[in-house]
Tab-separated table of C-alpha atoms in Angstrom:
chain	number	residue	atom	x	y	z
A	68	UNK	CA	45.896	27.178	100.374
A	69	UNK	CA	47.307	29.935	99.140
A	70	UNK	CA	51.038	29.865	101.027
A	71	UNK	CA	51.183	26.223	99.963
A	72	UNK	CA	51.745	27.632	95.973
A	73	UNK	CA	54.612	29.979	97.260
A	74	UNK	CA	57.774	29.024	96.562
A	75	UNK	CA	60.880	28.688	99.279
A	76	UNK	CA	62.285	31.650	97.477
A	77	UNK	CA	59.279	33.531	97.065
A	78	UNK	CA	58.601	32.735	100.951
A	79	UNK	CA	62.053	34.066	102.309
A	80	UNK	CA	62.264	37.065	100.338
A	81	UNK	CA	58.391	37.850	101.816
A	82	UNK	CA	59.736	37.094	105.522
A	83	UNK	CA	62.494	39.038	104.899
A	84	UNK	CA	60.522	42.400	103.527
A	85	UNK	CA	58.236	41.599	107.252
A	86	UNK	CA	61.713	40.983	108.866
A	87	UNK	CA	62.968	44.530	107.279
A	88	UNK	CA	66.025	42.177	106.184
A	89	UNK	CA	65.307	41.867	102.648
A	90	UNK	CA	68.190	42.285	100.593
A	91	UNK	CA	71.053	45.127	101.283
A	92	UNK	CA	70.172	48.723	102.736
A	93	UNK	CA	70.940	50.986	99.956
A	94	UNK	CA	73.368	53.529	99.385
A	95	UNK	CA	73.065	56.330	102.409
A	96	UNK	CA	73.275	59.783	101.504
A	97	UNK	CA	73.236	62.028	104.459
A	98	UNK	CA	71.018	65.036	104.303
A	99	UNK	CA	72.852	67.527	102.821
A	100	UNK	CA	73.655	70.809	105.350
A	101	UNK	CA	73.918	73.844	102.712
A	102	UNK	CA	70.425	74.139	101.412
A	103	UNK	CA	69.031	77.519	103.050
A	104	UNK	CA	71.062	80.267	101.443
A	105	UNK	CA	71.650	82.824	104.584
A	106	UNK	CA	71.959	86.955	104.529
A	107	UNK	CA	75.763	88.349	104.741
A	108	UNK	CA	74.362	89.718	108.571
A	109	UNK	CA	73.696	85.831	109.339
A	110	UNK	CA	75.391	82.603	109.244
A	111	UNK	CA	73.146	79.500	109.458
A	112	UNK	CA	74.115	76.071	112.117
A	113	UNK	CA	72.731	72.761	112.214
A	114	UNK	CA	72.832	70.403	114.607
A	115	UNK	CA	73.503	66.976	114.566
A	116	UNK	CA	74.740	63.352	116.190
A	117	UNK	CA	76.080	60.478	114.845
A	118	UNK	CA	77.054	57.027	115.840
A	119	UNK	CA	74.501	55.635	118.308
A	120	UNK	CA	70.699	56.604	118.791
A	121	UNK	CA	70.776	57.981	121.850
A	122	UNK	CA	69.506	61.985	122.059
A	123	UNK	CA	71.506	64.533	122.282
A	124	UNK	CA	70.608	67.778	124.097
A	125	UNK	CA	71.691	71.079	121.886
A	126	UNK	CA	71.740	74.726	123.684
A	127	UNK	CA	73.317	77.933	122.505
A	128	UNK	CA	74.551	80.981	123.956
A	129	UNK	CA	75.701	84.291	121.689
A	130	UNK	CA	77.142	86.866	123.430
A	131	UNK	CA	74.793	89.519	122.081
A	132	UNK	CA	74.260	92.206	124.562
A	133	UNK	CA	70.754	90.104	125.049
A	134	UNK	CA	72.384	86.912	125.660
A	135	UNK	CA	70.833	84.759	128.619
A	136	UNK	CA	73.125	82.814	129.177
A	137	UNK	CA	72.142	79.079	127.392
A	138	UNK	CA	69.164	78.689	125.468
A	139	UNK	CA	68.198	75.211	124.770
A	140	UNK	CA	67.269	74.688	121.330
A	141	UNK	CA	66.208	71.017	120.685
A	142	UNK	CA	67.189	67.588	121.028
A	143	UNK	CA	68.656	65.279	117.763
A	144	UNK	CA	69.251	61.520	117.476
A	145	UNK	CA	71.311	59.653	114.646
A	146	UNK	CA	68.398	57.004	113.247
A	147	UNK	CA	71.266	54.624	111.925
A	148	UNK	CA	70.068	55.210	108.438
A	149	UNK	CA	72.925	53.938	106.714
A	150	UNK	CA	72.325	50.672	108.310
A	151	UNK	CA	68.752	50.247	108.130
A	152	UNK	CA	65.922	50.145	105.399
A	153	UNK	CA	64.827	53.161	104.874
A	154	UNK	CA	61.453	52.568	105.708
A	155	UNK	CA	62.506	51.411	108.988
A	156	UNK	CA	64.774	54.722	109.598
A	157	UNK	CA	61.635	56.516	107.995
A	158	UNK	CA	59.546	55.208	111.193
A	159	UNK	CA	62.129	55.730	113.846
A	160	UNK	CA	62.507	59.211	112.752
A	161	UNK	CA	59.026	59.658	112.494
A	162	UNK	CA	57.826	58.194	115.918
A	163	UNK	CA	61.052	59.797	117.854
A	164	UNK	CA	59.551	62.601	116.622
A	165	UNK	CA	55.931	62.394	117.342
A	166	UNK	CA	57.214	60.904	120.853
A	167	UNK	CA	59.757	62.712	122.005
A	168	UNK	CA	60.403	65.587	119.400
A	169	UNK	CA	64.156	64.454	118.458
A	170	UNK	CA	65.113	65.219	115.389
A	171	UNK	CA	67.720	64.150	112.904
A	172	UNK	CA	68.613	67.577	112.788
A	173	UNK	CA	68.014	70.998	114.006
A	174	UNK	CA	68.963	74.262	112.021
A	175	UNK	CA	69.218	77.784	113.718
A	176	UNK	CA	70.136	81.340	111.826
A	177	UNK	CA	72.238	83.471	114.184
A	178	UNK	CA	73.664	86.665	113.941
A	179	UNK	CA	76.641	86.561	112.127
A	180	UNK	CA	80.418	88.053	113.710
A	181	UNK	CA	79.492	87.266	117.689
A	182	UNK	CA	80.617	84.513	119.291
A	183	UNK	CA	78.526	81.734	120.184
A	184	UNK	CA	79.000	78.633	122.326
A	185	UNK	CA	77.277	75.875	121.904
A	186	UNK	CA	76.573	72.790	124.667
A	187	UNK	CA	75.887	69.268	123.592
A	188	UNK	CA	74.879	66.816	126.376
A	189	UNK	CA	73.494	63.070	126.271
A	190	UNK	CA	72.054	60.858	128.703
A	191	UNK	CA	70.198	57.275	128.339
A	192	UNK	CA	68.334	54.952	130.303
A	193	UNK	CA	67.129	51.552	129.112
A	194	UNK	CA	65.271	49.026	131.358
A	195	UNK	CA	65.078	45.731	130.192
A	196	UNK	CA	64.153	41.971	131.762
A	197	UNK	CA	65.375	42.683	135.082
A	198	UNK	CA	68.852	45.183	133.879
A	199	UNK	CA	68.940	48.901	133.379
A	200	UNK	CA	71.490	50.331	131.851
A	201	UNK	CA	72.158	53.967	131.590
A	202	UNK	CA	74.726	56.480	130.975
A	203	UNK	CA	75.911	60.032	130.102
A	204	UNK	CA	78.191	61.571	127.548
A	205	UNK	CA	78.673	65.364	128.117
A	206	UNK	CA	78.463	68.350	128.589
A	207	UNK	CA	80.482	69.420	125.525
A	208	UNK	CA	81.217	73.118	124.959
A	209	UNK	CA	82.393	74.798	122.118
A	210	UNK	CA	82.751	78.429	120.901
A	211	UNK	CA	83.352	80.003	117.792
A	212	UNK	CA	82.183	83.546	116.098
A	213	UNK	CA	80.601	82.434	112.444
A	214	UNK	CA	80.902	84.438	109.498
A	215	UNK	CA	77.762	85.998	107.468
A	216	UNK	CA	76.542	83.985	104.774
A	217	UNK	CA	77.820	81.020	105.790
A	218	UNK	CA	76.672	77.657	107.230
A	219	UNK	CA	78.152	75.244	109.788
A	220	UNK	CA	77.826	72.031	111.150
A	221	UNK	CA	78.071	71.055	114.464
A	222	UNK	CA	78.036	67.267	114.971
A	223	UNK	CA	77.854	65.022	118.195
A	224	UNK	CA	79.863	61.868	117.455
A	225	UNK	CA	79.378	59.044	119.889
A	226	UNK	CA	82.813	56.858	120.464
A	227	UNK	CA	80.358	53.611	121.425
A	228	UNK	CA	78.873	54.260	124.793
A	229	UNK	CA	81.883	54.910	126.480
A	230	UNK	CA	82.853	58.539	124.743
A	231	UNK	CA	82.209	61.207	123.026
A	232	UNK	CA	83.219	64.266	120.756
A	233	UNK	CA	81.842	67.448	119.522
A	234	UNK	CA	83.171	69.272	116.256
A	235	UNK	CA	81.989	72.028	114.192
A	236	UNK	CA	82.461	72.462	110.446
A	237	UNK	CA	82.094	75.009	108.111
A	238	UNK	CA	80.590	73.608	104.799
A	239	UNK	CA	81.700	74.627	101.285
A	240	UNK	CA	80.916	73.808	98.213
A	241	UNK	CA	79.489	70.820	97.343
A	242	UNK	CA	78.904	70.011	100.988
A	243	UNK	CA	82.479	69.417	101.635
A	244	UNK	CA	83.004	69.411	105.624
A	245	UNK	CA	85.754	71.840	106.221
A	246	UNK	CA	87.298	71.075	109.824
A	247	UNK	CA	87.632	74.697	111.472
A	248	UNK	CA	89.506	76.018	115.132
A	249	UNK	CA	86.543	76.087	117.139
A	250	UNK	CA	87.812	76.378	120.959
A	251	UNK	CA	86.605	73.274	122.541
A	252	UNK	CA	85.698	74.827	126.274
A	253	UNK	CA	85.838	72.992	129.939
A	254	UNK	CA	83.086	73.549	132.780
C-alpha cells in the first residue's frame, strides 16, 4: 500500500539512491599528499595509481649500506572516486582492503640524501561467463635521491589497459605537484 502513495519522482530518485545513480557524484578532491611534516634527516613518499582499478605492486630499494636489494612495500588501487558516489568508493576501498589489503595509498619515511629506486608492477585477471581476460603493465623502475624534509609522490598512471607510466613528484606548497628528473630505469 504504501509504494502505491509514492510519486514517479519520489520513486526514481529512491531507485536511483539503491542504483548508486542518484543525481551527480560530487566534486572529487584527491587526498592531499603533504600532511606528515618529516625530519631534515628524512624525506617522506607515497604511493599511488590512477586511471583504472587494477593493483599495483610498490617495492623499494635504497642503497643504504643495508640495502637488500627490493623490499616490497604494499599494493594500491585507484577506487575511481571521482566517478563514483562516495559511498560506493567508500565500500570499494573498504572491502579491497579488508580483502586484499590494497590501498588507495601507501606512505613510507626514508632516509633522506641516498638514492632509492622504486618498482611499480600490475597484473589482472578477470573471469567472466565463459572469457578471461588478463594482463600486465610493468615492471616500472625509477630512481631518485630525495631531499630531507620533503615529500614526494610517486604515481602509477594506467594509459587504459594497454599502457602504462610511472612519475614521481615532489610536492610544494599547497599540494602543487612539481614534475622532477627522476631517471626512469630499464631491466
Amino acid at each position: 500500500m504504501m509504494f502505491r502513495k509514492l510519486s514517479a519522482g519520489a520513486a526514481c530518485a529512491m531507485l536511483g539512491m539503491l542504483a548508486g545513480c542518484a543525481g551527480g557524484v560530487p566534486e572529487y578532491k584527491e587526498l592531499p599528499v603533504a600532511t606528515v611534516v618529516v625530519k631534515d634527516s628524512q624525506a617522506r613518499i607515497v604511493f599511488r595509481s590512477v586511471g583504472m582499478p587494477m593493483a599495483v605492486d610498490y617495492a623499494v630499494d635504497s642503497s643504504t649500506p643495508t640495502s637488500q636489494g627490493f623490499t616490497p612495500i604494499g599494493r594500491v588501487f585507484h577506487s575511481g572516486r571521482e566517478k563514483l558516489l562516495p559511498w560506493i568508493a567508500t565500500l570499494t576501498e573498504k572491502s579491497r582492503g579488508a580483502i586484499s589489503n590494497d590501498q588507495p595509498q601507501i606512505e613510507k619515511t626514508v632516509d633522506a640524501e641516498h638514492l632509492i629506486r622504486i618498482r611499480g608492477t600490475s597484473g589482472w585477471s578477470d573471469v567472466g561467463q565463459q572469457i578471461t581476460t588478463s594482463g600486465s603493465c610493468g615492471p616500472l623502475f625509477s630512481q631518485f635521491t630525495p631531499e630531507g624534509g620533503k615529500t614526494y609522490l610517486v604515481e602509477f598512471r594506467f594509459n587504459g589497459t594497454s599502457s602504462c607510466s610511472q612519475q614521481v613528484y615532489e610536492i610544494g606548497a599547497g599540494e602543487e605537484r612539481l614534475s622532477m628528473p627522476s631517471e626512469q630505469l630499464v631491466h
